[in-house]
Coordinates of C-alpha atoms in Angstrom, one line a residue:
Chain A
X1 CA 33.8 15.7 -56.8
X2 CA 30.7 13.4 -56.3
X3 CA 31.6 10.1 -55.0
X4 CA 31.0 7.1 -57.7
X5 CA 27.5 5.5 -57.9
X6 CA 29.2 2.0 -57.0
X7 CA 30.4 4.2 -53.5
X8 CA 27.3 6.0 -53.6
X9 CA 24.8 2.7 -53.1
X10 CA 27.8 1.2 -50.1
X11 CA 27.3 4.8 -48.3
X12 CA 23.4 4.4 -48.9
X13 CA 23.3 0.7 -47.8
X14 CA 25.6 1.5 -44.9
X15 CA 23.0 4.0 -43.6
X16 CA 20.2 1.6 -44.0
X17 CA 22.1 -1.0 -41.9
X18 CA 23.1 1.4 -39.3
X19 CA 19.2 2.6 -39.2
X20 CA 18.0 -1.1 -38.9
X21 CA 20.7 -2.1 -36.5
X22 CA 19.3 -1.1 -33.3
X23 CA 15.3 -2.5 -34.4
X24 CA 16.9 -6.1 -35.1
X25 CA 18.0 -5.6 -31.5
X26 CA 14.8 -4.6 -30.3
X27 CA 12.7 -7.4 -31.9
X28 CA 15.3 -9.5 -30.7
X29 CA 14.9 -7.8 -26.9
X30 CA 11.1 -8.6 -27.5
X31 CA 11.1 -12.0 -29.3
X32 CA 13.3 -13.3 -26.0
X33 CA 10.9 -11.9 -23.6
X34 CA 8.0 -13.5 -25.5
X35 CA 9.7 -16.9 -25.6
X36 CA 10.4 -16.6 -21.6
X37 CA 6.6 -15.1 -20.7
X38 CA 6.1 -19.1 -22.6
X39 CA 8.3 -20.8 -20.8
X40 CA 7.2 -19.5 -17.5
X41 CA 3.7 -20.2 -18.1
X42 CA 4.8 -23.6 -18.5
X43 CA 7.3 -23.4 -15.0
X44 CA 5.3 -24.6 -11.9
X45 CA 3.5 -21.9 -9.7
X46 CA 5.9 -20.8 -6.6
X47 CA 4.0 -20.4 -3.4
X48 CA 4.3 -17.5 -2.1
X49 CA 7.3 -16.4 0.7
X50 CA 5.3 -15.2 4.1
X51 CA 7.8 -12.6 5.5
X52 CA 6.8 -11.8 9.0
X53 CA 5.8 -8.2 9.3
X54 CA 8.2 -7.9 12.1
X55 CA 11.4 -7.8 9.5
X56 CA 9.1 -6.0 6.9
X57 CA 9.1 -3.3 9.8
X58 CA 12.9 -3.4 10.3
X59 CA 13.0 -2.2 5.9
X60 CA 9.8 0.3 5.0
X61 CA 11.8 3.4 6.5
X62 CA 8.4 3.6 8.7
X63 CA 6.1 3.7 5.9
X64 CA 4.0 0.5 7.2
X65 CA 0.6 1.3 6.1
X66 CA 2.2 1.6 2.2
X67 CA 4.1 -1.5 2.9
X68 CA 0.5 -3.1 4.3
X69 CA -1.6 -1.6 1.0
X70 CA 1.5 -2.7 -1.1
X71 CA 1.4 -6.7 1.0
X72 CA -2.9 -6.3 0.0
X73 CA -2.6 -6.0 -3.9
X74 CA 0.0 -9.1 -3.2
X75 CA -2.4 -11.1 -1.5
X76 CA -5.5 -10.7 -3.8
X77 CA -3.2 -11.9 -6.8
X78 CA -2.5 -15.0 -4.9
X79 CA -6.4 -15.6 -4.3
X80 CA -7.2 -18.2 -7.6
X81 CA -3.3 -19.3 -7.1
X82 CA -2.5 -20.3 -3.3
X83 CA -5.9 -19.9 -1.6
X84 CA -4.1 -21.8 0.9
X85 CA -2.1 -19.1 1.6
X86 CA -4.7 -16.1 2.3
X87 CA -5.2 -16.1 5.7
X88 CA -1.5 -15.9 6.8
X89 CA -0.7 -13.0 4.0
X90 CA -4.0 -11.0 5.0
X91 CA -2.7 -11.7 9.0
X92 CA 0.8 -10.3 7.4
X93 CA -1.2 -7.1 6.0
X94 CA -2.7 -6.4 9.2
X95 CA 0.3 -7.0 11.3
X96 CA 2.0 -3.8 9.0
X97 CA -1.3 -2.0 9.4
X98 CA -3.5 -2.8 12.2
X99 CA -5.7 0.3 11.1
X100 CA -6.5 -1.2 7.5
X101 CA -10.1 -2.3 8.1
X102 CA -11.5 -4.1 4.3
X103 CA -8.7 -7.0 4.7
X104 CA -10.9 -7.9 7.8
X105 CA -14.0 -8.0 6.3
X106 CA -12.6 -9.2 2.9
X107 CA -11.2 -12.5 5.1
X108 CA -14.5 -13.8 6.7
X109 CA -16.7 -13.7 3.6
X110 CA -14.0 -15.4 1.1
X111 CA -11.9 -17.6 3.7
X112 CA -15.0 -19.7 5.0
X113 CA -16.0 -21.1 1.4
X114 CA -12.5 -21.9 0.8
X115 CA -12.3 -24.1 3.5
X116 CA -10.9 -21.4 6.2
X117 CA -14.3 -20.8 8.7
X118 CA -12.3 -20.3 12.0
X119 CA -9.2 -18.3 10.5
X120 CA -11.7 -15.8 8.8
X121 CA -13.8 -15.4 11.9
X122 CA -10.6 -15.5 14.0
X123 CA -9.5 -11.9 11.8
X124 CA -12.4 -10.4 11.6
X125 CA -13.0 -10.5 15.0
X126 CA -9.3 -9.1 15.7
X127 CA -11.3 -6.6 12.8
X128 CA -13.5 -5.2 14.9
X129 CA -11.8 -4.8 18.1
X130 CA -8.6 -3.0 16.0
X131 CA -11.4 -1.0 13.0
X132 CA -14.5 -0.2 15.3
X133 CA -15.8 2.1 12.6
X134 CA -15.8 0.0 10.3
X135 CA -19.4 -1.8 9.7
X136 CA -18.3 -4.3 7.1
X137 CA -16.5 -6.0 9.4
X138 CA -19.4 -6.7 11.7
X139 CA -21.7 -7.5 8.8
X140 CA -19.3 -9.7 7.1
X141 CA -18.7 -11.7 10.4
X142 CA -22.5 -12.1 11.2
X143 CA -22.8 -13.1 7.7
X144 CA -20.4 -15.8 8.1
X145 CA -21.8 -16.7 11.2
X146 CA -25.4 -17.4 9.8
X147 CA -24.2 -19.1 7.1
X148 CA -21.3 -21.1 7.3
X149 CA -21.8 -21.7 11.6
X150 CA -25.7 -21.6 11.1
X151 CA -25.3 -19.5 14.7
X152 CA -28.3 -17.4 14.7
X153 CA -26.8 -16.1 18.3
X154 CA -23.6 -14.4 17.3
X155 CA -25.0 -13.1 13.8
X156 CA -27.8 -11.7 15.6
X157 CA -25.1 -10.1 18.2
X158 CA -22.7 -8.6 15.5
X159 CA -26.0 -7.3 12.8
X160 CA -27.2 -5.1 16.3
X161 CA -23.7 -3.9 16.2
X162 CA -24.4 -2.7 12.3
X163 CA -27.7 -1.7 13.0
X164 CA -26.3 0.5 15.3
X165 CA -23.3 2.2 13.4
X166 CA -24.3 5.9 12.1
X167 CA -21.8 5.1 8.9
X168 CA -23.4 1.9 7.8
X169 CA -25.4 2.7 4.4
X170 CA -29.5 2.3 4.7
X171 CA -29.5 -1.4 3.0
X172 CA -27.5 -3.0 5.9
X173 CA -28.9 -1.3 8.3
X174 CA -32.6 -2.6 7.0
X175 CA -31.4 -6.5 7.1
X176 CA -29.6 -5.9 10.2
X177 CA -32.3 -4.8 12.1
X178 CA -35.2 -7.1 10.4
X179 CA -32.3 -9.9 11.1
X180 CA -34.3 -12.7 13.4
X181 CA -38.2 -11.5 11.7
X182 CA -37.8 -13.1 8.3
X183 CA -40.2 -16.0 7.5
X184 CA -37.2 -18.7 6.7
X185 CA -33.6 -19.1 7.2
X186 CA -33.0 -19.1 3.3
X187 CA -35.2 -15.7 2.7
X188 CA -32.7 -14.2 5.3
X189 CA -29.5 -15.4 3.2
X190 CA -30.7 -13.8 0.1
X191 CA -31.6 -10.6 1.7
X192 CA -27.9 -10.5 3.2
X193 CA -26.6 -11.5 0.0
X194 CA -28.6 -8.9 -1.9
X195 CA -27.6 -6.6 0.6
X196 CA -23.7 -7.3 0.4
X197 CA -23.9 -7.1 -3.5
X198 CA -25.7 -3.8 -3.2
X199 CA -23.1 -2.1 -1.2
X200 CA -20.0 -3.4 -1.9
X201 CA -17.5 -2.4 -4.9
X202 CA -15.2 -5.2 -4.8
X203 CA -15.6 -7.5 -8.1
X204 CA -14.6 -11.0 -6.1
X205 CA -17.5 -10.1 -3.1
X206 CA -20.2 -8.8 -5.9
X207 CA -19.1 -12.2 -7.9
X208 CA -19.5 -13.9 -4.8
X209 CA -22.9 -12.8 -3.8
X210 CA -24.7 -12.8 -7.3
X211 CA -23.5 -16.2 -7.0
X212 CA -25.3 -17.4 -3.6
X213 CA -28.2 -15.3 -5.1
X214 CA -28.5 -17.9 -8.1
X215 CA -28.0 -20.4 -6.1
X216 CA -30.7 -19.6 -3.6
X217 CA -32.9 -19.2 -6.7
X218 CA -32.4 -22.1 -8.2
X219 CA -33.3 -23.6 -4.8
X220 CA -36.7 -21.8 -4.8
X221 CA -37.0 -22.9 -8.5
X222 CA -36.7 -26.7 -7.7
X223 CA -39.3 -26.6 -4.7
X224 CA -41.5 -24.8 -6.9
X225 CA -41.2 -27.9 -9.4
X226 CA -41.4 -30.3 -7.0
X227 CA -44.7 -28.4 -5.9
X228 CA -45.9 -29.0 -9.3
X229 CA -44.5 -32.3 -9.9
X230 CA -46.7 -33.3 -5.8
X231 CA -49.7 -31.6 -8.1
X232 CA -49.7 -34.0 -10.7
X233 CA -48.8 -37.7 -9.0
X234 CA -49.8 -37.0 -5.6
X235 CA -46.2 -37.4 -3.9
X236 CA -42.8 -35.7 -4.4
X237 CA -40.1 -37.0 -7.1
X238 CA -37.6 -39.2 -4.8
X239 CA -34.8 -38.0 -7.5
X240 CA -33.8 -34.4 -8.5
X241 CA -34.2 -35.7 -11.8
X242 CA -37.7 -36.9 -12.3
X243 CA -38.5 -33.2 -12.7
X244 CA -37.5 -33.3 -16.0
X245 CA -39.4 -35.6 -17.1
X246 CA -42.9 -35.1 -17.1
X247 CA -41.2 -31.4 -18.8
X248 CA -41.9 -29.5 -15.9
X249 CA -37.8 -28.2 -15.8
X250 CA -35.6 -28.5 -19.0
X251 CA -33.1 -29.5 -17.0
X252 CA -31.8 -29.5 -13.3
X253 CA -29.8 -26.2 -13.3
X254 CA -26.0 -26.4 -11.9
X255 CA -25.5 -24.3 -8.8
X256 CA -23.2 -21.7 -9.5
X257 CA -21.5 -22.7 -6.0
X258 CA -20.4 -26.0 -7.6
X259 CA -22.9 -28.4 -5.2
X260 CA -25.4 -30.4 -6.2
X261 CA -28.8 -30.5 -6.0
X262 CA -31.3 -32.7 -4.3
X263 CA -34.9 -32.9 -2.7
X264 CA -35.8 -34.4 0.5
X265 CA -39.1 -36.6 0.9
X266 CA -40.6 -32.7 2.1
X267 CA -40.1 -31.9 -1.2
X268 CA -37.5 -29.2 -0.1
X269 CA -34.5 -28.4 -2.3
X270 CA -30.9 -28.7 -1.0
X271 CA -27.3 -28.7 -1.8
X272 CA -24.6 -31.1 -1.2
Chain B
X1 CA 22.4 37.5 6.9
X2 CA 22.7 39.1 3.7
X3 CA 25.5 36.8 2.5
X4 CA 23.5 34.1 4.0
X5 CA 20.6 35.1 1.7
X6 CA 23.3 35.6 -1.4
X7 CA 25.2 31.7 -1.0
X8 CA 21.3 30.2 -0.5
X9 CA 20.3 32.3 -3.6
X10 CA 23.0 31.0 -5.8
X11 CA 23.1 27.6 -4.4
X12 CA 19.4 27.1 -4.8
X13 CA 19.6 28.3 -8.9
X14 CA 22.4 25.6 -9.0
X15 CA 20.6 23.1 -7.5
X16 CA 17.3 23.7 -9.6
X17 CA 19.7 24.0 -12.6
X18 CA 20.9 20.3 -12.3
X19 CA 19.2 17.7 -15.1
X20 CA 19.9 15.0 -12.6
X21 CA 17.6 16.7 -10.0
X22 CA 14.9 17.0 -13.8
X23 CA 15.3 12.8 -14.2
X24 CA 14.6 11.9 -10.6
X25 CA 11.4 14.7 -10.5
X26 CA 10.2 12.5 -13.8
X27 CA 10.2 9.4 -12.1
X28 CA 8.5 10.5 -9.1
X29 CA 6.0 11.7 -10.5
X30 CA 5.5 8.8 -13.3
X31 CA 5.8 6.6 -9.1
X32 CA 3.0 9.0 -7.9
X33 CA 1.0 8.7 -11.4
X34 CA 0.9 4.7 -11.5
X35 CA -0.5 4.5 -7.9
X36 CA -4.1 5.3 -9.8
X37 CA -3.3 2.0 -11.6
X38 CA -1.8 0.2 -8.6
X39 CA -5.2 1.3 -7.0
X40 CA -7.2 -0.3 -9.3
X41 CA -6.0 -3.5 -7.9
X42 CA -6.6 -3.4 -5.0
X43 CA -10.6 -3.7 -4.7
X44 CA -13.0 -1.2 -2.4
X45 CA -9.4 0.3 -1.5
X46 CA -8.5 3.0 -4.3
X47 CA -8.5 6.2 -2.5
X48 CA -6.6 4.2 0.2
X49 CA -3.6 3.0 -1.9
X50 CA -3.5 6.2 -3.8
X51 CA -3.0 8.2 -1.0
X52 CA -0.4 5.0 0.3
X53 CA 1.4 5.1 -2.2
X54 CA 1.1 8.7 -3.3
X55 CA 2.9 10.2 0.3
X56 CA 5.2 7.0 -0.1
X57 CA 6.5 8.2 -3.2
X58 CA 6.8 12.0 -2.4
X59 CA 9.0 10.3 0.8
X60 CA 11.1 8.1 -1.0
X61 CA 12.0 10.5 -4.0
X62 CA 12.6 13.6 -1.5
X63 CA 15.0 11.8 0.4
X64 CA 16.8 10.3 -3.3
X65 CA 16.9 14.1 -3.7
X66 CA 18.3 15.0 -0.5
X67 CA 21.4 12.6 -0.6
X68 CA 21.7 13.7 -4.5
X69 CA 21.9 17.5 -3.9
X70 CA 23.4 17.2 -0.2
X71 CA 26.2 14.9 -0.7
X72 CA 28.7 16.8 -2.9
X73 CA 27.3 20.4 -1.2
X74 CA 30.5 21.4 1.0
X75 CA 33.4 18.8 -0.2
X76 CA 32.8 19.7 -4.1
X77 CA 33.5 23.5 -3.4
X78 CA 35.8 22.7 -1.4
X79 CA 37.8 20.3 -4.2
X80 CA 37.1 22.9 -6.8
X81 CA 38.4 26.0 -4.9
X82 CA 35.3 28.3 -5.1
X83 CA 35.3 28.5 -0.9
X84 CA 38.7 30.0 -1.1
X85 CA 37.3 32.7 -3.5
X86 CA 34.5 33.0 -0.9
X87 CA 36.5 33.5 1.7
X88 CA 38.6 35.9 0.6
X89 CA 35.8 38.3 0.4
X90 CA 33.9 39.4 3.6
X91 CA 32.3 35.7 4.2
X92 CA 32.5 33.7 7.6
X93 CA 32.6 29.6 7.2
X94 CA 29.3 29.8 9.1
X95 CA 27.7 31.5 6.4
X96 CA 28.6 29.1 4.1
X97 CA 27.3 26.4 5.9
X98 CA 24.0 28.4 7.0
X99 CA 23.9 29.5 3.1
X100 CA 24.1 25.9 1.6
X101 CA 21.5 24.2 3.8
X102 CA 18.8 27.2 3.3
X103 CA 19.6 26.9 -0.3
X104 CA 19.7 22.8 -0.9
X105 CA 16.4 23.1 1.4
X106 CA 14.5 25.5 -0.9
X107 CA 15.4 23.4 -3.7
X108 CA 14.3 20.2 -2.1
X109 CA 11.5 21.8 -0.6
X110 CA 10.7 23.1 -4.5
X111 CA 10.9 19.2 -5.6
X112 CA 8.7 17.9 -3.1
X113 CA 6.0 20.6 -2.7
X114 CA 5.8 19.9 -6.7
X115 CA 5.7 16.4 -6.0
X116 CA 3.0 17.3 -3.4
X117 CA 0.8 19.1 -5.8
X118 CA 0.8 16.3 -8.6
X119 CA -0.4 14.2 -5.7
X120 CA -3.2 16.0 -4.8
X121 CA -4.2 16.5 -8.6
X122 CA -4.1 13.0 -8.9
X123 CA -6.3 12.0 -5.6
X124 CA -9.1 14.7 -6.5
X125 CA -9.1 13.3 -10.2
X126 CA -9.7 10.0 -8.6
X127 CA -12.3 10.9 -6.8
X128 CA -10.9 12.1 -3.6
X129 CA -10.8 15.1 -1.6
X130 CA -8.5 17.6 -0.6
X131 CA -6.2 15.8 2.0
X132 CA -5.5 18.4 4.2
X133 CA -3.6 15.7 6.3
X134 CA -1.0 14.8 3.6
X135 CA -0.3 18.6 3.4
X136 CA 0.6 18.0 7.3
X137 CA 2.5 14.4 6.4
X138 CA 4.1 16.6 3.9
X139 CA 5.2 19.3 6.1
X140 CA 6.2 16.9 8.5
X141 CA 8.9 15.2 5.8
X142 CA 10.4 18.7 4.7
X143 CA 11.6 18.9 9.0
X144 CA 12.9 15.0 8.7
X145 CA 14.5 16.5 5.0
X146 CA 16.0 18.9 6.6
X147 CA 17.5 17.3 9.3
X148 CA 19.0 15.0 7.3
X149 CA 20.5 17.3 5.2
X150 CA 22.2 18.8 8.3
X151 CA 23.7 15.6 8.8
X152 CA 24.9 14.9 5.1
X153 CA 26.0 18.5 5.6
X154 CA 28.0 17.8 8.2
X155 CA 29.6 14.8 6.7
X156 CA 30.3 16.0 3.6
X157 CA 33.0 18.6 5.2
X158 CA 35.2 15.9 6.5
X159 CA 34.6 13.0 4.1
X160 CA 33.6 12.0 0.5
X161 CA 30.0 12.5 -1.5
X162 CA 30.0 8.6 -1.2
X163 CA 30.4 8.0 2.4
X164 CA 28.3 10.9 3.6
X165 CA 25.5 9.6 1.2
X166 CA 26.4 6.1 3.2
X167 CA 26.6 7.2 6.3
X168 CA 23.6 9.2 5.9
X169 CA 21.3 6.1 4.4
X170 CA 22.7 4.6 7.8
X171 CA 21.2 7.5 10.0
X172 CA 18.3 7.4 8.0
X173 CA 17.7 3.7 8.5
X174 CA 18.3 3.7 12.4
X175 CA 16.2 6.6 13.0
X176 CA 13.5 5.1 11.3
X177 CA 13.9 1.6 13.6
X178 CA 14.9 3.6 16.7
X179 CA 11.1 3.1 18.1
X180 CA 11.7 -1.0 17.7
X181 CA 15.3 -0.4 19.0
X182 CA 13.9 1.0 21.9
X183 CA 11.1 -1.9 22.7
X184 CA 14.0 -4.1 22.1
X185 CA 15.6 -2.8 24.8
X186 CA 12.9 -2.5 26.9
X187 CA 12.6 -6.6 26.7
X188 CA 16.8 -6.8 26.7
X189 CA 17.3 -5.6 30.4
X190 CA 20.5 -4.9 31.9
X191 CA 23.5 -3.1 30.2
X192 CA 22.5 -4.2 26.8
X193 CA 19.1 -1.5 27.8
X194 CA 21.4 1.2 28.7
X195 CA 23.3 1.0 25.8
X196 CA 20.7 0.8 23.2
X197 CA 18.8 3.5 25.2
X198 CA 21.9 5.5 24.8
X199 CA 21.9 5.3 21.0
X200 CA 18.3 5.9 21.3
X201 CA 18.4 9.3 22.8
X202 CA 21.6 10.5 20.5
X203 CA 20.4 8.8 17.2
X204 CA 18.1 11.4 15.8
X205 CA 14.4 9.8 15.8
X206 CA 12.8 9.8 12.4
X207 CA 9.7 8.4 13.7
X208 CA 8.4 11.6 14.9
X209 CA 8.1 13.1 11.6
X210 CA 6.1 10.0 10.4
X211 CA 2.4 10.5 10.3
X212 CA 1.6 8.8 7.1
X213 CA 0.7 6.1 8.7
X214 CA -2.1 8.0 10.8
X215 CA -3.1 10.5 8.2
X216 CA -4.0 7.8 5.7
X217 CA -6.6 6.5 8.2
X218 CA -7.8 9.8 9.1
X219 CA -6.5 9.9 12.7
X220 CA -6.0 12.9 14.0
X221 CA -2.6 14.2 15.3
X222 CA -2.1 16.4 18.2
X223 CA -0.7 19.7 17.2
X224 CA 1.2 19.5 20.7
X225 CA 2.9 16.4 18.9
X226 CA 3.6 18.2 15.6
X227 CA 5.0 21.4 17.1
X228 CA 7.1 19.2 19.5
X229 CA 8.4 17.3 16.0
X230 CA 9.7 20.8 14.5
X231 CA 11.4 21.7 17.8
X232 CA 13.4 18.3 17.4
X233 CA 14.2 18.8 14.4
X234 CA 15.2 22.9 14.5
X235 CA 17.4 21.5 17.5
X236 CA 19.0 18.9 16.2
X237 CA 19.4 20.7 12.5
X238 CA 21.2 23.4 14.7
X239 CA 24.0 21.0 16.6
X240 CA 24.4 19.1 13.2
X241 CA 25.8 22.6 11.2
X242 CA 26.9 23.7 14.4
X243 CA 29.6 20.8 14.4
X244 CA 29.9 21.1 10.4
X245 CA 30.9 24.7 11.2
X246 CA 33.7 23.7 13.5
X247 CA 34.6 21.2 11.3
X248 CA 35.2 23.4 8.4
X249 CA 36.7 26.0 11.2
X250 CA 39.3 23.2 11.2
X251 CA 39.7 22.3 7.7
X252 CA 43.1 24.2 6.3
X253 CA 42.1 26.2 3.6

């Protein structure tokens, strides 16, 4: 005997419910991680802990260098967040793995512009001694050293070193060894700039450099102006901004370093 | 021998026959599939962290599968009677030992060398090359396996699947910290040296079998050192079942 249409439609509703039952739960599961992805976006950042590698050794079962490449993806994440924190997590990642060379090299090109000169030279020149085949180290460091110490001694000393290396790739090898000829200080930044955007992969360095590159262009851009500007009054504009003026720029470009602009009474462009 | 051969035989189909054993496989190879992603993170480093994380995983998962298959191996035939049915037919208690570990070791050693292939898959897809090394790492880890499933062999006669998986996690732990253990008593001095040095020399040491750390970075190993690895481990694999065998000599069954 078929059941009654009244029983029929409870049975058929019943099914329905039981069907729907566990995707009310779902959306539920999902609405309450949404609503706490918002409030944690709204939560103060927590710095993050430094564990010394010393215990970190005492729990990887021996597997440092994972623990080290695991205590790397950590640290980059914490780069735009705790800057302040970068040179004692990269020390951590090194401590785990003494072996793992681009940390090194990574720490003296981004620690200096954020305010950490002597802790990036200080690793990368533990760098070198612990990853001697390594040339990015060495280039990095002499980098750093030409442009952040202005010591044309030591970057000449750790270029020879790349100059030298039978891994380093043709590019650094050229600026290493013409390191010392250039005409000016500045034409020797942008060739190690163009150089370190040319071989590296990493995003943050590439960003970094195409950034010094503008910014050294924009330099040569402004004593070109000022050249013009000497041209047409005889003397050179004691403000940035008198270069507008006349319409010789649009407008004073904005260094992609965040420093401003100015001219001396040589009529040469520099940053503050 | 040849009932050796028959107890491995059966326990290895049993073994492979477990869904458990299918679950754990899944994840490790979902772990050894999201290092490409992890990679991707960490800047110039991919090949690096792939091949981190990728002998990483096949460690961590092969020893999850050691303590799953080892644990129960002697004290669950023993609770469900199928040794007496052994023994009752022309089978020593050493062959049942010798027959279990040969067995639970070609079933780990089927896991991982899976695990090991998926992992070489993945590094040549991502651009790497054949990492001879890892096959080396990887050989390395089925002597530490084995070894350990001695031990959890050996505990598992006299005590239950949840304290030999304990007490093995503990010998596991130790033997992996033995090297600072050692420093530590080194810088210690006195009494507090011997004794640590003691435990040192009787704890087995993990260590050796660890050349991920090396092979990552392309250093080479001695072969001296590798060989001298297996003979530690064949040796101390053989007094572990050697005492499980007296044990079970002693067991009234």
């Amino acid at each position: 005997m078929n059941p009654a249409p009244i029983e029929q439609k409870q049975i058929y509703s019943a099914s329905i419910r039981n069907k729907a039952f566990p995707f009310l739960i779902l959306a539920i599961i999902i609405a309450s991680q949404y609503y706490y992805d918002i409030r944690r976006s709204e939560r103060p950042l927590i710095p993050p802990t430094i564990i010394p590698a010393q215990i970190l050794k005492f729990g990887d079962l021996g597997l440092h260098s994972a623990a080290s490449s695991l205590m790397w993806i950590y640290t980059i994440q914490q780069v735009g967040t705790h800057p302040k924190k970068i040179p004692d997590l990269i020390k951590v990642v090194n401590d785990l793995d003494p072996k793992f060379g681009y940390p090194y090299a990574f720490a003296v090109l981004i620690l200096p512009p954020l305010g950490f000169k002597d802790g990036g030279v200080e690793i990368a020149l533990r760098g070198v001694r612990e990853v001697n085949t390594d040339w990015k180290i060495p280039y990095y460091l002499a980098t750093t050293y030409h442009i952040f110490f202005e010591d044309r001694k030591n970057a000449l000393f750790y270029f020879d070193i790349v100059a030298r290396m039978p891994n380093s790739p043709q590019e650094a090898k050229a600026v290493a060894s013409r390191y010392g000829t250039s005409k000016t200080v500045r034409d020797q930044t942008k060739d190690i700039w163009a150089s370190i955007y040319e071989t590296s992969n990493d995003e943050l360095v590439k960003e970094r450099a195409s950034r010094y590159i503008i910014h050294i262009d924009m330099l040569e851009l402004l004593e070109k102006a000022a050249l013009i500007y000497r041209q047409k009054y005889g003397y050179y504009p004691k403000k940035i901004a008198k270069l507008v003026q006349p319409g010789i720029l649009k407008e004073i470009p904005l260094s992609p370093l965040g420093l401003e602009f100015y001219l001396d009474e040589s009529g040469r462009a520099l940053a503050k | 021998m040849r009932n050796i051969l028959i107890i491995a035989g059966n326990t290895f189909h049993q073994a492979i026959r477990d869904k458990i054993l299918y679950g754990i496989i899944i994840f490790a190879l979902i772990f050894i599939g999201s290092s490409v992603v992890i990679s991707s993170l960490s800047l110039e480093e991919d090949i690096f962290v792939i091949r981190n994380f990728g002998l990483a995983g096949i460690y961590i998962f092969g020893l999850i599968i050691t303590v799953f298959l080892g644990a129960s191996a002697i004290y669950e035939e023993v609770e469900r009677k199928t040794t007496y049915l052994l023994l009752s037919k022309p089978v020593t208690r050493a062959d049942i030992i010798w027959g279990k570990f040969l067995g639970l070791l070609a079933g780990i050693g089927t896991t991982i060398l899976l695990m090991a292939v998926a992992y070489l898959l993945i590094l040549l897809v991502s651009g790497g090359s054949l990492d001879f090394p890892a096959i080396l790492a990887v050989m390395l880890q089925m002597a530490e396996v084995a070894l350990l499933l001695a031990v959890l062999i050996m505990f598992s006669i006299f005590t239950t699947p949840l304290a030999a998986t304990i007490y093995t996690i503990l010998i596991l732990y130790i033997g992996h910290v033995l090297p600072l253990i050692q420093e530590f008593a080194i810088k210690a001095g006195g009494t507090t040296k011997y004794l640590l040095m003691v435990a040192y020399y009787i704890f087995p040491n993990l260590e050796k079998f660890n050349i991920r750390n090396l092979v990552v970075h392309n250093i080479p190993i001695p072969p001296k050192e590798v060989l001298l690895s297996l003979g530690y481990s064949a040796a101390y694999i053989l007094l572990a079942l050697f005492i499980a065998q007296r044990l079970l000599n002693r067991k009234d069954m």
